[in-house]
XYZ file of C-alpha atoms in Angstrom:
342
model
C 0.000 0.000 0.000
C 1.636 3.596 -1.441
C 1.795 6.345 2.040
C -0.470 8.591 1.436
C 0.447 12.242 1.252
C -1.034 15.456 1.540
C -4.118 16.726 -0.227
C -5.575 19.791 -0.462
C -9.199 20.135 -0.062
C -11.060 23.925 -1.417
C -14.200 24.897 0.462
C -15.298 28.253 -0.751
C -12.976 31.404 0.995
C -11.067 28.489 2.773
C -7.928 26.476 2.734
C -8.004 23.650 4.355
C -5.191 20.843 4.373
C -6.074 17.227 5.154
C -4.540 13.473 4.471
C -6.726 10.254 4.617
C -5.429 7.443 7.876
C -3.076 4.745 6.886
C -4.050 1.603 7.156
C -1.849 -0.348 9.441
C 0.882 0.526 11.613
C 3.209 -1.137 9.615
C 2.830 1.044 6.829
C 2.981 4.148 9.351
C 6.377 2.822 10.243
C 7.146 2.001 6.214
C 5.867 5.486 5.771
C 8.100 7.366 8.315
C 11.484 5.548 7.088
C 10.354 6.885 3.402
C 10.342 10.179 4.530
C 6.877 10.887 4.439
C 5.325 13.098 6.966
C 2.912 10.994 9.191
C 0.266 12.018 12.383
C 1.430 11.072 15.489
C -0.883 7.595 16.429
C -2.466 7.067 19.690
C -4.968 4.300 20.371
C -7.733 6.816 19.741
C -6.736 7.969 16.502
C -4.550 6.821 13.749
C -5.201 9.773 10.825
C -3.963 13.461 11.337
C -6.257 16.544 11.857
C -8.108 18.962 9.210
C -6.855 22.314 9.768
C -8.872 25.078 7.721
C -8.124 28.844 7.858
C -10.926 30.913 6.302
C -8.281 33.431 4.781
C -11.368 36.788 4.449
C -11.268 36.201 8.298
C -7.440 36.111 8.851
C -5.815 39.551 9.797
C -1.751 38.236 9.525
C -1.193 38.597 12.957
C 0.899 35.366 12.980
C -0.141 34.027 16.180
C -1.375 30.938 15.001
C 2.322 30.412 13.432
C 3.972 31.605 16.483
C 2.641 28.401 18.679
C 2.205 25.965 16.062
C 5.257 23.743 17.150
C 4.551 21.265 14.142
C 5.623 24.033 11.930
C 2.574 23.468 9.388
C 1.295 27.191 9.335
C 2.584 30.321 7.576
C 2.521 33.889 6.862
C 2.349 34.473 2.977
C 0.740 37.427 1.939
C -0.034 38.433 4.831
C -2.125 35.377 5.572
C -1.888 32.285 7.554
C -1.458 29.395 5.267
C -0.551 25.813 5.682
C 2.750 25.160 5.348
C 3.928 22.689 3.342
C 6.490 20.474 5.210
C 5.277 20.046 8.894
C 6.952 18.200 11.685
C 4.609 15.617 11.777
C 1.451 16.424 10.249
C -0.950 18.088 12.731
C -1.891 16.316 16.242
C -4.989 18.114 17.252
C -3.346 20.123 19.909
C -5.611 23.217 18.378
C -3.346 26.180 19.577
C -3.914 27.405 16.664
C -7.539 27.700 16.755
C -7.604 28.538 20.611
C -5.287 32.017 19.784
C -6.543 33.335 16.926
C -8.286 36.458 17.282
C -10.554 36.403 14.485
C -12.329 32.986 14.500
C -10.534 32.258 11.140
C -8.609 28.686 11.691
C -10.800 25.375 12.431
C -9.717 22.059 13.672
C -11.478 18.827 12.988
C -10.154 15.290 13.709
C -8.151 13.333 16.488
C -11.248 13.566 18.770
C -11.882 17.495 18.460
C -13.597 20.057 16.681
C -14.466 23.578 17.102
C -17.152 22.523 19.309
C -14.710 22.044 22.364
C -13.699 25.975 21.722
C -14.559 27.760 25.722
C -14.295 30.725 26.687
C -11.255 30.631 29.348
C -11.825 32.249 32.742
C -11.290 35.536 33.820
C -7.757 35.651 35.280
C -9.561 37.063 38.391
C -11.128 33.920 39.017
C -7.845 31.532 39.607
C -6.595 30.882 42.396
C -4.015 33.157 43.991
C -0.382 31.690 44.638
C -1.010 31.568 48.527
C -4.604 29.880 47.525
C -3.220 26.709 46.116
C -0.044 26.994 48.377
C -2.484 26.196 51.388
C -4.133 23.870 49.499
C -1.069 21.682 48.611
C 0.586 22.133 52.555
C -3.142 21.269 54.056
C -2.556 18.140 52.316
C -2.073 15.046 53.993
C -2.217 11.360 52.346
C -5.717 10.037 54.395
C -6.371 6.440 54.439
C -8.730 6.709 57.356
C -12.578 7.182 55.647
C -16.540 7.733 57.097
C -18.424 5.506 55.692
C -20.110 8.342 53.277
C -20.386 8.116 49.694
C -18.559 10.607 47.968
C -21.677 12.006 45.982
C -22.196 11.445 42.314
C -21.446 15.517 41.374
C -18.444 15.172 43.267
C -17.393 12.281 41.377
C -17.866 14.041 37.817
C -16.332 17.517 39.120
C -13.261 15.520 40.164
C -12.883 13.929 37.042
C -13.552 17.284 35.024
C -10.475 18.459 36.669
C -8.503 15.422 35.212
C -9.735 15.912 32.157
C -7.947 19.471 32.072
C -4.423 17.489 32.881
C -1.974 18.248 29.723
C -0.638 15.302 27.759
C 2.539 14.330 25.571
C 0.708 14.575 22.347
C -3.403 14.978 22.229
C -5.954 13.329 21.701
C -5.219 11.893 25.755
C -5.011 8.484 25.898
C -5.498 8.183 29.852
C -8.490 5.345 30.678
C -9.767 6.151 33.942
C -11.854 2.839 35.877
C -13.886 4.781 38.544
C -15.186 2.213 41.527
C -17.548 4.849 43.509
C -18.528 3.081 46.440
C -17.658 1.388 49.489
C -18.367 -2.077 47.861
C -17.388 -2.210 44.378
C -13.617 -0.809 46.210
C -13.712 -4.039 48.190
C -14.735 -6.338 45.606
C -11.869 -4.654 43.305
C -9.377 -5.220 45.933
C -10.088 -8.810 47.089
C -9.717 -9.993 43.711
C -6.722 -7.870 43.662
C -5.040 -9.623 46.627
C -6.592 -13.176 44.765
C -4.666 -12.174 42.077
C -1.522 -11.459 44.115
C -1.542 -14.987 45.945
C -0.574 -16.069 42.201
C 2.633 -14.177 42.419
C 4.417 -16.323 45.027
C 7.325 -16.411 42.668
C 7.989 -13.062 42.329
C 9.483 -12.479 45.653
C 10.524 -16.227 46.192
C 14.808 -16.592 46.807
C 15.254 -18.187 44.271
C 14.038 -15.466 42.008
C 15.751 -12.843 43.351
C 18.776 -14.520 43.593
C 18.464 -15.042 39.840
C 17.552 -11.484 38.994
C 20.043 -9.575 41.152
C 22.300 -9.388 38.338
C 20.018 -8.304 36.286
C 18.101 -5.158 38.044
C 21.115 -4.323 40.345
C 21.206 -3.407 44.223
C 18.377 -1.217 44.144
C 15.928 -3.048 42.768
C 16.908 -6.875 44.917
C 16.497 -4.317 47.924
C 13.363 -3.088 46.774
C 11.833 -6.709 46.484
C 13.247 -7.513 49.736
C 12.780 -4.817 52.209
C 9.452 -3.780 50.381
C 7.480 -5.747 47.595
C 8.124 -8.921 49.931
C 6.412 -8.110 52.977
C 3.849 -5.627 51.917
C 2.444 -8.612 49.613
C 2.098 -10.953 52.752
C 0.417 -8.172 54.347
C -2.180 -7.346 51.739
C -3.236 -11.229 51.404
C -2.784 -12.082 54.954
C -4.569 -9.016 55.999
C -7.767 -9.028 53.564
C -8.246 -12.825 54.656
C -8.493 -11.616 57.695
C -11.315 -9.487 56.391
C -9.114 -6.326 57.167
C -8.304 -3.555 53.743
C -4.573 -2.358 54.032
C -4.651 -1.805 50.293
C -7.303 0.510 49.609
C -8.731 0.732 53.005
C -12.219 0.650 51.544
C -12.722 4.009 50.589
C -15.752 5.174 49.090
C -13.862 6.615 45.887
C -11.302 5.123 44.050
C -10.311 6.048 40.415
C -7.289 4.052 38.579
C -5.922 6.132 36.038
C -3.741 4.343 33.394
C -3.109 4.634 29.542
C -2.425 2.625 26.154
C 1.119 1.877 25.274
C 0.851 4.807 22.791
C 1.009 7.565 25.150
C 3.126 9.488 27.329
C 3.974 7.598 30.298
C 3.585 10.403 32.413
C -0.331 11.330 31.356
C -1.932 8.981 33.831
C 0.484 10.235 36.546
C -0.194 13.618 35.993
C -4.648 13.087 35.364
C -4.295 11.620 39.019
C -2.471 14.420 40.450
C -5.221 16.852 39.177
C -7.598 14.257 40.415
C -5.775 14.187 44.125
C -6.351 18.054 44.473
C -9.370 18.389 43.052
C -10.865 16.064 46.067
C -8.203 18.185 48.244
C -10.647 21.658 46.948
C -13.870 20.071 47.655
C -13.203 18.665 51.249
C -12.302 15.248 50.744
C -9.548 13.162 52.071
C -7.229 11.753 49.855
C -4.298 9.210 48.732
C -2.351 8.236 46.447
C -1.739 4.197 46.144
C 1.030 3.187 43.423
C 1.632 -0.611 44.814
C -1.332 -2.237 42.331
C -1.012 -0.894 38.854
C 2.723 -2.802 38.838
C 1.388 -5.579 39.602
C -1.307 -5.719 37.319
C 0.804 -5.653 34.370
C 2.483 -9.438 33.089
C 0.955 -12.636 32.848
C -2.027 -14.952 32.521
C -3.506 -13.468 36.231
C -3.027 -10.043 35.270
C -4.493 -10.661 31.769
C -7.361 -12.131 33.129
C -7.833 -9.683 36.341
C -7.871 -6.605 33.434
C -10.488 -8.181 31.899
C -12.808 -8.777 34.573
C -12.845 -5.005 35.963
C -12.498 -3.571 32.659
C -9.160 -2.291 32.096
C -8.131 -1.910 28.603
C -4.292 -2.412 28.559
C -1.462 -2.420 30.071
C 0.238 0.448 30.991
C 3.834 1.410 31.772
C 2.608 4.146 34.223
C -0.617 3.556 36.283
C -1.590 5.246 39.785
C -4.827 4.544 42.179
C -6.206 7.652 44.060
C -8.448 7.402 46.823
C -11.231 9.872 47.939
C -13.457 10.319 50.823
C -14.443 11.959 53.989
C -11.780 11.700 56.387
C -12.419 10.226 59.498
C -9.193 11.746 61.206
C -8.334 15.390 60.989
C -4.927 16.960 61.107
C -3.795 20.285 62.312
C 0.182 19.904 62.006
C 1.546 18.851 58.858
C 5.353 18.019 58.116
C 8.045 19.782 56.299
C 8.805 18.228 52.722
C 12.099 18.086 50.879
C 13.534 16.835 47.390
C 16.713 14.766 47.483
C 18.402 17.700 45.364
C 17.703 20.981 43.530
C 20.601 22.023 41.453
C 20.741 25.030 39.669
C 22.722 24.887 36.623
């Protein structure tokens, strides 16, 4: 199958610049070594975006070249046009259409359109630096919960937060699985620690006497001192009937994403996630020992499938919400193992 290249499609008082998907990844990759400009593929989209500029609207101001970091937009004439070589063919990021003054530049494709244009806020409305400063040092990592559910419009206002997180290249590919209540947290988790009991191997001598060599110091002492005894707790403990894993909160979302994306998206959708419960009232933590063990062999394969994860992920983080049933009024100093100023 021949890549396919640019075409240029005329709508009347518009130029708009599109290319049809390719069919397989194969010839994506066949494509790239050719030379052949190609859209960057996640697992939501495999075909670039449509990027029209209605030239009677365009005043030149060249802001719409200025933070198109793709390269595929132009003054000539003192227009915006589409340039003919881009970086990688447009990704949807829409900067273009977001800054222009004049309403002339449209994006369709990867999952957006001009439909998902907002206004933004008024600057007066954010939050002033000493605003989210108390926010962040009010924080502490809560794994004590009432029994309350964490109410429906809480659940979609924290996610709309997430939603807002910025990702290595657009459309996001973070999946989010959302278990909103007391007992669909407990039925994740004992199949969880079911799933663990399959794992005996993984922290067995024998094993890490064989792998030392492999993942070095840190890692054998990691396995050891950590990933050994915290999974005898977590079985021991839940068939005892007792949570140390997710301590049955009334929230918890896992957020994860395809093997296409940035590994860092999921990490940083949770982080929103964590502070938006922090803003309204909840208590909240962060829980990073299950999504590494839900990632290699038959188990895992078959524990994603049951509770509806769609891949595996190379980054992958729980957060729990809920009312706290403890309340803090100290909290403790922080500090990063180095800041060096270069």
């Amino acid at each position: 199958m021949a890549a396919t290249r640019y075409q240029y499609r005329t709508v009347p008082g518009m130029v708009c610049l599109m290319r049809s998907a390719l069919g397989t990844t194969v010839t994506q990759l066949l494509s790239l070594l050719q030379g052949d400009i190609m859209a960057i593929p996640t697992s939501r989209t495999q075909s670039e975006a449509t990027v029209c500029i209605e030239t009677a609207l365009c005043t030149g101001c060249g802001q719409c070249v200025a933070v198109c970091k793709d390269f595929g937009l132009r003054l000539e004439g003192g227009k915006a046009c589409l340039a003919p070589q881009p970086l990688f063919g447009c990704v949807g990021c829409a900067h273009c259409m977001a800054v222009c003054p004049a309403g002339a530049i449209t994006v369709r494709g990867r999952a957006l359109g001009p439909e998902d244009l907002f206004a933004l806020p008024p600057l007066s409305s954010s939050a002033s630096f000493d605003a989210y400063y108390a926010l962040l040092r009010r924080r502490r990592s809560v794994r004590e919960f009432m029994p309350a559910e964490v109410e429906p419009e809480l659940v979609e206002r924290i996610l709309d937060a997430a939603r807002t997180a910025p990702t290595g290249v657009p459309p996001s590919d973070v999946n989010v699985l959302v278990l909103d209540s007391r007992e669909k947290n407990r039925a994740f988790t004992s199949d969880f620690c079911a799933h663990l009991k399959t794992l005996g191997w993984l922290t067995a001598p024998w094993f890490l006497a064989l792998m030392r060599p492999f993942w070095g110091k840190s890692n054998d002492g990691l396995f050891r001192n950590f990933v050994r005894p915290a999974l005898a707790a977590f079985t021991s403990s839940m068939d005892a009937g007792i949570n140390i894993v997710t301590y049955d909160a009334p929230l918890a979302m896992y957020f994860y994403c395809s093997p296409w994306a940035d590994p860092a998206d999921p990490l940083v959708a949770a982080s929103l996630a964590m502070l938006a419960g922090e803003a309204l009232g909840l208590g909240t933590c962060m829980i990073g020992s299950i999504h590494p063990l839900l990632q290699w062999g038959g188990s895992a394969a078959r524990f994603r499938k049951r509770h509806g994860i769609r891949c595996k992920s190379r980054e992958g983080l729980v957060v729990l919400f809920g009312y706290p049933s403890v309340h803090y009024g100290k909290g403790i100093e922080r500090s990063f193992a180095s800041v060096h100023r270069a």
